[in-house]
PDB file of C-alpha atoms (C1' of nucleotides) in Angstrom:
ATOM      1  CA  MET V 263     160.517 136.689  35.775  1.00 48.00           C
ATOM      2  CA  GLY V 264     163.203 135.779  37.998  1.00 41.00           C
ATOM      3  CA  ASP V 265     165.374 136.464  35.077  1.00 43.00           C
ATOM      4  CA  GLU V 266     164.982 140.066  35.872  1.00 40.00           C
ATOM      5  CA  VAL V 267     166.040 139.676  39.440  1.00 40.00           C
ATOM      6  CA  MET V 268     168.891 137.440  38.094  1.00 38.00           C
ATOM      7  CA  ALA V 269     169.916 139.842  35.554  1.00 36.00           C
ATOM      8  CA  ALA V 270     170.141 143.083  38.162  1.00 36.00           C
ATOM      9  CA  TYR V 271     172.221 140.628  40.481  1.00 37.00           C
ATOM     10  CA  TYR V 272     174.543 139.404  37.714  1.00 35.00           C
ATOM     11  CA  GLY V 273     174.351 142.813  36.012  1.00 33.00           C
ATOM     12  CA  ASP V 274     177.521 144.230  38.244  1.00 38.00           C
ATOM     13  CA  GLY V 275     179.994 141.004  38.168  1.00 34.00           C
ATOM     14  CA  ASP V 276     181.042 141.864  41.308  1.00 38.00           C
ATOM     15  CA  VAL V 277     178.482 139.760  43.309  1.00 39.00           C
ATOM     16  CA  GLY V 278     179.883 137.986  46.268  1.00 38.00           C
ATOM     17  CA  GLY V 279     183.171 139.522  46.212  1.00 37.00           C
ATOM     18  CA  SER V 280     184.370 136.071  45.752  1.00 40.00           C
ATOM     19  CA  GLY V 281     186.621 136.436  42.403  1.00 40.00           C
ATOM     20  CA  GLY V 282     185.134 136.437  39.030  1.00 40.00           C
ATOM     21  CA  GLY V 283     184.754 132.966  37.839  1.00 42.00           C
ATOM     22  CA  ASP V 284     181.822 131.481  40.718  1.00 47.00           C
ATOM     23  CA  LYS V 285     179.361 131.704  38.738  1.00 47.00           C
ATOM     24  CA  ASP V 286     179.630 128.349  37.791  1.00 49.00           C
ATOM     25  CA  ARG V 287     179.435 127.428  41.820  1.00 46.00           C
ATOM     26  CA  VAL V 288     176.290 129.740  41.944  1.00 47.00           C
ATOM     27  CA  LEU V 289     174.645 127.050  40.291  1.00 50.00           C
ATOM     28  CA  GLU V 290     175.433 124.562  42.064  1.00 48.00           C
ATOM     29  CA  TRP V 291     173.213 126.403  45.045  1.00 48.00           C
ATOM     30  CA  GLU V 292     170.572 126.122  43.332  1.00 50.00           C
ATOM     31  CA  VAL V 293     170.041 122.708  43.174  1.00 55.00           C
ATOM     32  CA  GLY V 294     167.857 121.494  45.852  1.00 56.00           C
ATOM     33  CA  LEU V 295     166.236 124.463  45.996  1.00 55.00           C
ATOM     34  CA  PRO V 296     162.649 124.553  45.346  1.00 56.00           C
ATOM     35  CA  GLY V 297     161.280 125.771  41.882  1.00 57.00           C
ATOM     36  CA  ALA V 298     159.429 128.408  40.917  1.00 61.00           C
ATOM     37  CA  ASP V 299     156.613 126.405  40.814  1.00 58.00           C
ATOM     38  CA  ASP V 300     157.003 125.395  43.943  1.00 56.00           C
ATOM     39  CA  LEU V 301     157.519 128.245  45.831  1.00 57.00           C
ATOM     40  CA  THR V 302     154.582 130.863  47.059  1.00 54.00           C
ATOM     41  CA  PRO V 303     154.697 134.319  44.527  1.00 51.00           C
ATOM     42  CA  LEU V 304     155.132 136.773  45.798  1.00 51.00           C
ATOM     43  CA  SER V 305     152.430 138.327  44.299  1.00 50.00           C
ATOM     44  CA  GLN V 306     150.066 136.287  46.631  1.00 53.00           C
ATOM     45  CA  GLU V 307     148.708 137.245  49.854  1.00 57.00           C
ATOM     46  CA  LEU V 308     150.503 135.654  52.570  1.00 55.00           C
ATOM     47  CA  ILE V 309     147.466 136.019  55.039  1.00 57.00           C
ATOM     48  CA  PRO V 310     143.999 134.399  54.681  1.00 57.00           C
ATOM     49  CA  PRO V 311     141.497 136.809  54.356  1.00 59.00           C
ATOM     50  CA  ARG V 312     139.584 135.651  57.222  1.00 62.00           C
ATOM     51  CA  LEU V 313     143.040 135.445  59.149  1.00 59.00           C
ATOM     52  CA  ALA V 314     143.198 138.700  58.319  1.00 60.00           C
ATOM     53  CA  SER V 315     140.064 140.604  59.411  1.00 65.00           C
ATOM     54  CA  ALA V 316     140.049 138.509  63.052  1.00 66.00           C
ATOM     55  CA  PHE V 317     143.687 139.960  63.782  1.00 59.00           C
ATOM     56  CA  ASN V 318     141.982 143.358  62.133  1.00 62.00           C
ATOM     57  CA  ILE V 319     145.087 143.406  59.950  1.00 56.00           C
ATOM     58  CA  GLU V 320     144.603 145.528  56.614  1.00 56.00           C
ATOM     59  CA  PRO V 321     144.473 144.075  53.903  1.00 51.00           C
ATOM     60  CA  GLN V 322     147.228 144.807  51.795  1.00 53.00           C
ATOM     61  CA  PRO V 323     146.384 145.380  47.858  1.00 52.00           C
ATOM     62  CA  ARG V 324     147.513 142.509  45.941  1.00 52.00           C
ATOM     63  CA  ARG V 325     150.961 143.598  43.786  1.00 51.00           C
ATOM     64  CA  THR V 326     151.245 143.187  40.549  1.00 49.00           C
ATOM     65  CA  ILE V 327     154.132 140.745  38.930  1.00 48.00           C
ATOM     66  CA  VAL V 328     155.717 143.900  37.739  1.00 53.00           C
ATOM     67  CA  GLU V 329     155.512 145.462  41.208  1.00 52.00           C
ATOM     68  CA  VAL V 330     157.030 142.268  42.460  1.00 48.00           C
ATOM     69  CA  ASN V 331     160.225 142.471  40.366  1.00 56.00           C
ATOM     70  CA  CYS V 332     160.430 146.220  40.665  1.00 51.00           C
ATOM     71  CA  ALA V 333     160.693 145.876  44.412  1.00 57.00           C
ATOM     72  CA  SER V 334     163.423 143.214  44.799  1.00 55.00           C
ATOM     73  CA  GLN V 335     165.219 145.432  41.704  1.00 58.00           C
ATOM     74  CA  ASN V 336     165.064 148.543  44.133  1.00 58.00           C
ATOM     75  CA  THR V 337     166.001 145.930  47.251  1.00 54.00           C
ATOM     76  CA  LEU V 338     168.817 145.019  45.437  1.00 54.00           C
ATOM     77  CA  SER V 339     169.569 148.720  44.551  1.00 55.00           C
ATOM     78  CA  SER V 340     169.858 149.520  47.490  1.00 53.00           C
ATOM     79  CA  LEU V 341     171.759 146.970  49.206  1.00 50.00           C
ATOM     80  CA  ARG V 342     174.254 147.714  47.103  1.00 49.00           C
ATOM     81  CA  ASP V 343     173.899 151.505  47.442  1.00 49.00           C
ATOM     82  CA  GLN V 344     172.512 152.966  44.155  1.00 52.00           C
ATOM     83  CA  ALA V 345     169.599 155.009  43.517  1.00 51.00           C
ATOM     84  CA  PRO V 346     166.636 152.795  43.022  1.00 52.00           C
ATOM     85  CA  THR V 347     166.698 151.678  39.326  1.00 50.00           C
ATOM     86  CA  CYS V 348     162.853 151.308  39.524  1.00 52.00           C
ATOM     87  CA  GLY V 349     160.663 153.646  39.868  1.00 47.00           C
ATOM     88  CA  GLN V 350     157.139 151.920  40.839  1.00 43.00           C
ATOM     89  CA  SER V 351     155.950 153.385  43.969  1.00 40.00           C
ATOM     90  CA  SER V 352     153.284 150.895  44.784  1.00 41.00           C
ATOM     91  CA  PHE V 353     155.112 149.881  47.308  1.00 42.00           C
ATOM     92  CA  LYS V 354     155.535 153.095  49.204  1.00 38.00           C
ATOM     93  CA  SER V 355     153.803 152.344  52.076  1.00 37.00           C
ATOM     94  CA  PHE V 356     156.355 149.708  53.293  1.00 36.00           C
ATOM     95  CA  LYS V 357     158.934 151.292  55.838  1.00 37.00           C
ATOM     96  CA  GLN V 358     157.028 155.072  55.207  1.00 37.00           C
ATOM     97  CA  ASP V 359     156.119 156.594  58.365  1.00 40.00           C
ATOM     98  CA  HIS V 360     152.859 158.106  58.874  1.00 40.00           C
ATOM     99  CA  SER V 361     154.030 160.606  60.704  1.00 49.00           C
ATOM    100  CA  PRO V 362     152.852 163.656  58.096  1.00 45.00           C
ATOM    101  CA  GLY V 363     155.519 166.067  59.692  1.00 57.00           C
ATOM    102  CA  ASP V 364     158.741 164.419  58.987  1.00 66.00           C
ATOM    103  CA  ILE V 365     161.661 165.565  58.199  1.00 64.00           C
ATOM    104  CA  ILE V 366     163.700 163.327  56.145  1.00 59.00           C
ATOM    105  CA  VAL V 367     167.814 163.870  55.978  1.00 66.00           C
ATOM    106  CA  ASP V 368     169.364 161.594  54.112  1.00 60.00           C
ATOM    107  CA  LYS V 369     173.265 162.428  54.746  1.00 52.00           C
ATOM    108  CA  ASN V 370     174.522 158.823  52.525  1.00 52.00           C
ATOM    109  CA  ASP V 371     174.320 158.257  48.929  1.00 48.00           C
ATOM    110  CA  GLU V 372     174.919 161.613  47.266  1.00 47.00           C
ATOM    111  CA  HIS V 373     173.409 161.328  43.751  1.00 47.00           C
ATOM    112  CA  MET V 374     174.987 164.543  42.522  1.00 44.00           C
ATOM    113  CA  SER V 375     174.036 165.783  39.476  1.00 44.00           C
ATOM    114  CA  ASP V 376     175.843 165.138  35.875  1.00 45.00           C
ATOM    115  CA  SER V 377     177.991 168.703  36.208  1.00 42.00           C
ATOM    116  CA  LYS V 378     179.425 167.024  39.531  1.00 41.00           C
ATOM    117  CA  LYS V 379     180.725 164.209  37.909  1.00 42.00           C
ATOM    118  CA  LEU V 380     184.106 164.757  39.563  1.00 37.00           C
ATOM    119  CA  ARG V 381     184.746 161.394  41.479  1.00 41.00           C
ATOM    120  CA  ARG V 382     186.926 160.143  43.983  1.00 39.00           C
ATOM    121  CA  MET V 383     189.468 158.470  42.762  1.00 39.00           C
ATOM    122  CA  ASP V 384     190.461 157.445  46.124  1.00 39.00           C
ATOM    123  CA  GLU V 385     191.872 153.927  46.562  1.00 38.00           C
ATOM    124  CA  THR V 386     195.378 155.608  46.706  1.00 38.00           C
ATOM    125  CA  ASP V 387     195.199 157.523  50.069  1.00 38.00           C
ATOM    126  CA  SER V 388     194.790 155.929  53.279  1.00 37.00           C
ATOM    127  CA  GLU V 389     194.543 152.736  54.792  1.00 38.00           C
ATOM    128  CA  LEU V 390     192.690 150.101  53.032  1.00 36.00           C
ATOM    129  CA  ARG V 391     189.757 148.646  54.296  1.00 39.00           C
ATOM    130  CA  THR V 392     189.412 145.258  52.986  1.00 35.00           C
ATOM    131  CA  GLU V 393     186.457 145.428  50.702  1.00 40.00           C
ATOM    132  CA  SER V 394     185.385 142.109  52.092  1.00 41.00           C
ATOM    133  CA  PRO V 395     181.629 142.130  51.529  1.00 45.00           C
ATOM    134  CA  ASN V 396     181.436 139.837  54.619  1.00 49.00           C
ATOM    135  CA  SER V 397     181.540 142.816  56.621  1.00 47.00           C
ATOM    136  CA  VAL V 398     177.875 144.236  55.465  1.00 47.00           C
ATOM    137  CA  ASP V 399     177.121 146.165  58.612  1.00 48.00           C
ATOM    138  CA  GLU V 400     180.261 148.196  58.277  1.00 49.00           C
ATOM    139  CA  LEU V 401     179.219 149.418  55.412  1.00 48.00           C
ATOM    140  CA  SER V 402     175.553 150.514  56.775  1.00 47.00           C
ATOM    141  CA  ALA V 403     177.237 151.044  60.448  1.00 51.00           C
ATOM    142  CA  ARG V 404     180.130 153.616  59.167  1.00 52.00           C
ATOM    143  CA  THR V 405     178.735 156.256  57.759  1.00 52.00           C
ATOM    144  CA  PRO V 406     182.174 157.773  56.018  1.00 62.00           C
ATOM    145  CA  LYS V 407     181.297 160.542  54.210  1.00 70.00           C
ATOM    146  CA  ARG V 408     177.757 162.245  55.115  1.00 77.00           C
ATOM    147  CA  SER V 409     176.951 164.138  52.313  1.00 84.00           C
ATOM    148  CA  ARG V 410     176.037 167.763  53.329  1.00 92.00           C
ATOM    149  CA  ILE V 411     172.039 167.986  54.301  1.00 95.00           C
ATOM    150  CA  GLU V 412     169.590 170.532  52.875  1.00 95.00           C
ATOM    151  CA  TRP V 413     168.011 173.168  54.824  1.00 96.00           C
ATOM    152  CA  THR V 414     164.345 172.796  53.868  1.00 94.00           C
ATOM    153  CA  PRO V 415     161.836 174.819  54.608  1.00 93.00           C
ATOM    154  CA  LEU V 416     160.550 172.165  57.104  1.00 93.00           C
ATOM    155  CA  LEU V 417     163.756 171.413  58.684  1.00 94.00           C
ATOM    156  CA  HIS V 418     164.400 175.796  59.310  1.00 95.00           C
ATOM    157  CA  LYS V 419     161.033 175.970  60.823  1.00 94.00           C
ATOM    158  CA  ARG V 420     161.777 173.633  62.972  1.00 95.00           C
ATOM    159  CA  PHE V 421     165.117 175.265  63.404  1.00 96.00           C
ATOM    160  CA  ILE V 422     163.246 178.478  64.147  1.00 95.00           C
ATOM    161  CA  ASP V 423     161.042 177.096  66.589  1.00 94.00           C
ATOM    162  CA  VAL V 424     163.129 175.669  69.157  1.00 95.00           C
ATOM    163  CA  VAL V 425     165.595 178.521  68.722  1.00 95.00           C
ATOM    164  CA  ALA V 426     162.389 181.015  69.512  1.00 93.00           C
ATOM    165  CA  HIS V 427     161.723 178.586  72.713  1.00 93.00           C
ATOM    166  CA  LEU V 428     164.821 178.759  73.979  1.00 92.00           C
ATOM    167  CA  GLY V 429     165.679 182.305  73.167  1.00 91.00           C
ATOM    168  CA  ILE V 430     168.393 183.303  71.745  1.00 87.00           C
ATOM    169  CA  LYS V 431     170.948 183.943  74.168  1.00 88.00           C
ATOM    170  CA  ASN V 432     170.114 179.709  75.065  1.00 91.00           C
ATOM    171  CA  ALA V 433     170.277 178.685  71.524  1.00 94.00           C
ATOM    172  CA  VAL V 434     173.378 176.985  71.410  1.00 97.00           C
ATOM    173  CA  PRO V 435     174.246 174.513  68.729  1.00 97.00           C
ATOM    174  CA  LYS V 436     174.109 171.310  70.706  1.00 97.00           C
ATOM    175  CA  THR V 437     170.879 172.394  72.366  1.00 96.00           C
ATOM    176  CA  ILE V 438     169.040 173.210  69.589  1.00 96.00           C
ATOM    177  CA  MET V 439     170.460 170.231  67.970  1.00 96.00           C
ATOM    178  CA  GLN V 440     168.434 167.938  70.733  1.00 95.00           C
ATOM    179  CA  LEU V 441     165.622 169.930  70.680  1.00 96.00           C
ATOM    180  CA  MET V 442     164.797 170.059  67.412  1.00 95.00           C
ATOM    181  CA  ASN V 443     165.301 165.967  67.813  1.00 93.00           C
ATOM    182  CA  VAL V 444     165.940 165.284  64.410  1.00 95.00           C
ATOM    183  CA  GLU V 445     167.830 162.046  63.398  1.00 92.00           C
ATOM    184  CA  GLY V 446     171.307 162.467  61.984  1.00 92.00           C
ATOM    185  CA  LEU V 447     171.373 166.455  62.549  1.00 96.00           C
ATOM    186  CA  THR V 448     174.903 166.867  64.023  1.00 96.00           C
ATOM    187  CA  ARG V 449     175.687 169.729  66.285  1.00 97.00           C
ATOM    188  CA  GLU V 450     178.090 170.927  63.524  1.00 97.00           C
ATOM    189  CA  ASN V 451     174.899 170.818  61.181  1.00 97.00           C
ATOM    190  CA  VAL V 452     173.398 173.304  63.480  1.00 97.00           C
ATOM    191  CA  ALA V 453     176.243 175.265  64.393  1.00 98.00           C
ATOM    192  CA  SER V 454     176.511 176.261  60.641  1.00 97.00           C
ATOM    193  CA  HIS V 455     172.996 177.169  59.878  1.00 97.00           C
ATOM    194  CA  LEU V 456     173.250 179.419  63.295  1.00 97.00           C
ATOM    195  CA  GLN V 457     175.964 180.757  62.314  1.00 97.00           C
ATOM    196  CA  LYS V 458     174.431 181.981  59.227  1.00 96.00           C
ATOM    197  CA  TYR V 459     170.633 182.815  61.067  1.00 95.00           C
ATOM    198  CA  ARG V 460     172.844 185.036  63.856  1.00 95.00           C
ATOM    199  CA  LEU V 461     174.631 186.870  60.662  1.00 94.00           C
ATOM    200  CA  TYR V 462     170.877 187.299  59.183  1.00 93.00           C
ATOM    201  CA  LEU V 463     169.712 188.774  62.483  1.00 91.00           C
ATOM    202  CA  LYS V 464     172.179 191.126  62.536  1.00 90.00           C
ATOM    203  CA  ARG V 465     172.010 192.526  59.348  1.00 88.00           C
ATOM    204  CA  MET V 466     168.017 192.351  60.295  1.00 82.00           C
ATOM    205  CA  GLN V 467     168.311 194.743  63.398  1.00 76.00           C
ATOM    206  CA  GLY V 468     171.650 196.828  62.931  1.00 69.00           C
ATOM    207  CA  PRO V 469     171.267 199.181  59.956  1.00 68.00           C
ATOM    208  CA  SER V 470     167.310 199.675  59.154  1.00 64.00           C
ATOM    209  CA  SER V 471     166.255 196.830  57.384  1.00 60.00           C
ATOM    210  CA  GLU V 472     168.878 196.783  54.648  1.00 62.00           C
ATOM    211  CA  SER V 473     167.716 195.871  51.329  1.00 63.00           C
ATOM    212  CA  HIS V 474     166.810 192.440  51.870  1.00 63.00           C
ATOM    213  CA  SER V 475     169.596 190.774  49.524  1.00 64.00           C
ATOM    214  CA  SER V 476     168.458 187.575  47.792  1.00 67.00           C
ATOM    215  CA  SER V 477     169.985 185.300  50.641  1.00 63.00           C
ATOM    216  CA  ASP V 478     167.795 185.956  52.407  1.00 77.00           C
ATOM    217  CA  GLN V 479     165.133 183.664  51.243  1.00 78.00           C
ATOM    218  CA  LEU V 480     164.988 180.461  53.070  1.00 83.00           C
ATOM    219  CA  PHE V 481     165.571 183.123  56.401  1.00 86.00           C
ATOM    220  CA  ALA V 482     162.678 185.461  55.065  1.00 81.00           C
ATOM    221  CA  THR V 483     160.151 182.744  54.359  1.00 80.00           C
ATOM    222  CA  THR V 484     159.926 181.863  58.314  1.00 76.00           C
ATOM    223  CA  PRO V 485     159.163 185.074  61.061  1.00 75.00           C
ATOM    224  CA  VAL V 486     161.794 185.937  63.260  1.00 72.00           C
ATOM    225  CA  PRO V 487     159.592 185.181  66.329  1.00 68.00           C
ATOM    226  CA  GLN V 488     159.310 188.514  68.628  1.00 65.00           C
ATOM    227  CA  ASN V 489     160.072 186.404  71.726  1.00 65.00           C
ATOM    228  CA  LEU V 490     163.746 185.762  70.728  1.00 61.00           C
ATOM    229  CA  TYR V 491     165.148 187.683  73.301  1.00 59.00           C
ATOM    230  CA  GLU V 492     163.222 185.856  75.608  1.00 59.00           C
ATOM    231  CA  GLY V 493     164.472 183.122  77.752  1.00 57.00           C
ATOM    232  CA  GLY V 494     162.477 179.670  76.863  1.00 53.00           C
ATOM    233  CA  SER V 495     158.836 179.261  77.624  1.00 51.00           C
ATOM    234  CA  SER V 496     160.212 178.221  81.074  1.00 46.00           C
ATOM    235  CA  GLY V 497     160.872 181.425  82.009  1.00 43.00           C
ATOM    236  CA  ASP V 498     164.365 181.049  83.149  1.00 43.00           C
ATOM    237  CA  ARG V 499     166.623 184.234  81.777  1.00 42.00           C
ATOM    238  CA  ASN V 500     168.518 185.589  84.417  1.00 44.00           C
ATOM    239  CA  GLY V 501     171.287 182.985  84.098  1.00 41.00           C
ATOM    240  CA  HIS V 502     169.702 180.972  86.811  1.00 42.00           C
ATOM    241  CA  GLY V 503     171.389 177.518  86.085  1.00 40.00           C
ATOM    242  CA  PRO V 504     171.203 175.598  83.402  1.00 41.00           C
ATOM    243  CA  MET V 505     167.734 175.865  81.862  1.00 43.00           C
ATOM    244  CA  PRO V 506     166.411 172.058  81.947  1.00 46.00           C
ATOM    245  CA  ILE V 507     164.916 170.919  78.627  1.00 45.00           C
ATOM    246  CA  PRO V 508     161.478 169.576  79.276  1.00 49.00           C
ATOM    247  CA  VAL V 509     161.627 167.882  76.259  1.00 48.00           C
ATOM    248  CA  PRO V 510     160.574 167.517  72.694  1.00 53.00           C
ATOM    249  CA  TYR V 511     158.546 170.083  71.708  1.00 54.00           C
ATOM    250  CA  ALA V 512     157.644 168.320  68.417  1.00 70.00           C
ATOM    251  CA  PRO V 513     157.571 164.948  67.555  1.00 74.00           C
ATOM    252  CA  PRO V 514     160.480 163.376  66.726  1.00 77.00           C
ATOM    253  CA  MET V 515     161.480 163.191  63.213  1.00 74.00           C
ATOM    254  CA  THR V 516     162.641 159.784  62.612  1.00 70.00           C
ATOM    255  CA  THR V 517     164.593 161.090  60.147  1.00 53.00           C
ATOM    256  CA  MET V 518     166.647 160.643  57.147  1.00 51.00           C
ATOM    257  CA  LEU V 519     167.442 164.157  55.578  1.00 69.00           C
ATOM    258  CA  SER V 520     166.036 164.526  52.438  1.00 62.00           C
ATOM    259  CA  ARG V 521     168.224 164.791  50.205  1.00 56.00           C
ATOM    260  CA  GLY V 522     166.789 163.551  47.357  1.00 39.00           C
ATOM    261  CA  TYR V 523     165.113 165.496  44.542  1.00 39.00           C
ATOM    262  CA  HIS V 524     164.621 169.015  44.125  1.00 42.00           C
ATOM    263  CA  GLY V 525     162.935 168.857  41.052  1.00 38.00           C
ATOM    264  CA  ASN V 526     159.128 169.974  41.141  1.00 40.00           C
ATOM    265  CA  GLY V 527     159.484 173.349  38.503  1.00 35.00           C
ATOM    266  CA  HIS V 528     160.965 176.040  41.173  1.00 39.00           C
ATOM    267  CA  GLY V 529     164.725 175.979  41.891  1.00 36.00           C
ATOM    268  CA  GLY V 530     163.822 174.518  44.900  1.00 36.00           C
ATOM    269  CA  TYR V 531     162.811 177.115  47.813  1.00 37.00           C
ATOM    270  CA  LEU V 532     164.749 179.493  46.896  1.00 37.00           C
ATOM    271  CA  GLY V 533     162.836 180.790  44.260  1.00 30.00           C
ATOM    272  CA  MET V 534     159.871 181.645  45.761  1.00 29.00           C
ATOM    273  CA  PRO V 535     158.502 182.022  49.449  1.00 31.00           C
ATOM    274  CA  MET V 536     157.198 178.702  50.129  1.00 32.00           C
ATOM    275  CA  CYS V 537     154.622 179.706  52.744  1.00 33.00           C
ATOM    276  CA  SER V 538     151.903 178.160  52.005  1.00 32.00           C
ATOM    277  CA  HIS V 539     153.486 174.793  51.210  1.00 34.00           C
ATOM    278  CA  GLY V 540     150.369 172.655  52.742  1.00 31.00           C
ATOM    279  CA  MET V 541     153.347 171.263  54.824  1.00 35.00           C
ATOM    280  CA  GLY V 542     153.055 174.052  56.971  1.00 34.00           C
ATOM    281  CA  ASN V 543     152.558 173.168  60.412  1.00 37.00           C
ATOM    282  CA  TYR V 544     153.401 169.879  62.204  1.00 36.00           C
ATOM    283  CA  ASN V 545     151.980 169.378  65.055  1.00 35.00           C
ATOM    284  CA  GLY V 546     153.698 169.254  68.466  1.00 33.00           C
ATOM    285  CA  PHE V 547     154.764 172.544  68.849  1.00 37.00           C
ATOM    286  CA  LYS V 548     152.981 175.224  71.095  1.00 36.00           C
ATOM    287  CA  SER V 549     152.916 177.675  68.548  1.00 34.00           C
ATOM    288  CA  HIS V 550     153.508 181.214  69.559  1.00 36.00           C
ATOM    289  CA  ASP V 551     150.408 182.379  66.843  1.00 33.00           C
ATOM    290  CA  HIS V 552     153.005 182.910  63.943  1.00 35.00           C
ATOM    291  CA  HIS V 553     151.445 184.647  61.259  1.00 34.00           C
ATOM    292  CA  PRO V 554     151.456 181.940  58.731  1.00 31.00           C
ATOM    293  CA  CYS V 555     153.426 183.608  56.022  1.00 31.00           C
ATOM    294  CA  SER V 556     152.002 187.369  55.060  1.00 30.00           C
ATOM    295  CA  THR V 557     154.516 189.972  55.956  1.00 30.00           C
ATOM    296  CA  MET V 558     157.341 188.891  57.706  1.00 33.00           C
ATOM    297  CA  GLN V 559     157.358 190.707  60.988  1.00 30.00           C
ATOM    298  CA  GLN V 560     160.787 191.116  62.492  1.00 29.00           C
ATOM    299  CA  ARG V 561     160.873 191.782  65.836  1.00 30.00           C
ATOM    300  CA  GLU V 562     159.339 195.368  66.475  1.00 20.00           C
TER     301      GLU V 562
ATOM    302  C1'  DA X 200     188.063 166.725  76.301  1.00 71.33           C
ATOM    303  C1'  DG X 201     184.413 169.129  74.867  1.00 71.33           C
ATOM    304  C1'  DA X 202     181.490 173.066  73.144  1.00 71.33           C
ATOM    305  C1'  DC X 203     181.244 177.146  71.179  1.00 71.33           C
ATOM    306  C1'  DG X 204     181.590 180.680  67.601  1.00 71.33           C
ATOM    307  C1'  DA X 205     184.308 183.102  63.729  1.00 71.33           C
ATOM    308  C1'  DA X 206     187.206 182.240  59.543  1.00 71.33           C
ATOM    309  C1'  DT X 207     187.801 179.670  56.246  1.00 71.33           C
ATOM    310  C1'  DA X 208     187.133 176.435  52.645  1.00 71.33           C
ATOM    311  C1'  DT X 209     185.108 173.160  48.891  1.00 71.33           C
TER     312       DT X 209
ATOM    313  C1'  DT G 274     175.861 180.545  47.809  1.00 71.33           C
ATOM    314  C1'  DA G 275     174.871 176.814  51.266  1.00 71.33           C
ATOM    315  C1'  DT G 276     177.107 173.763  53.860  1.00 71.33           C
ATOM    316  C1'  DA G 277     181.255 171.883  55.795  1.00 71.33           C
ATOM    317  C1'  DT G 278     185.607 172.134  57.722  1.00 71.33           C
ATOM    318  C1'  DT G 279     189.394 174.319  60.432  1.00 71.33           C
ATOM    319  C1'  DC G 280     190.895 176.536  64.698  1.00 71.33           C
ATOM    320  C1'  DG G 281     191.757 179.259  68.276  1.00 71.33           C
ATOM    321  C1'  DT G 282     189.221 180.183  72.857  1.00 71.33           C
ATOM    322  C1'  DC G 283     186.569 179.539  76.935  1.00 71.33           C
TER     323       DC G 283
END
DNA sequence: AGACGAATAT
DNA sequence: TATATTCGTC
């Protein structure tokens, strides 16, 4: 069983970065270590049932050996910044947030589709960070290139709600970003989206509802709040100083921005009005009785 | 300096 | 097309 893990580890050939011919030395490490028989299998519960019940600890389902190996491989993969090599979902309850409405924004690690196989052959450019793996934290700490975020309907809804609360006049990227409370979402991200949203609003208002081009799909799915032009709920219209933001309307989205998969059947949210998608209302906002879906109500 | 927003780039 | 980045302005 351990073979799989070892295989996964060695498979790269670039283990520690200490060079190629160190495999012999690695073997030395194993001297004195407990053997497989001496170790408690991961598949075995660490907390006896009695103890668990005494402390109100939820008994976790037993893991099969396959699941354990799977999790090991995935862990190794993630350490090496790769996509999970094993699709077992049994461990999903691990780090997952329980907040149902959480928006996940994952800006690292882009696995682009095969079509985009344009790989940066950097190396040649700029200063060289010594690739010494001794500073592992450097990899995680500085995330040099965040891949583009995806404005999922959920993310966009939060955006819309915040803008509605602020009023269009007060809705500026920084404030929106703060109120959205989405980890990993930058001011630039919001600014870009806001720019697009404003263009959309302009198109919606000026010429008597021009023919909606397909570019409005995302926006069309979320009704434009009527009170958009009011100040926020704080009633601060009329430029009285900076409106102090009471704080989060919405529960913090522990966030990783999801950039995972678009893949079920539809071509993403662009294809269809995904109104009643079940992921509709995250709690926390005092909703202005939005019509959940139905006809888009533009102002007036 | 930092935020904003329009223009421009990818 | 969607999103990122640049750039002039305040």
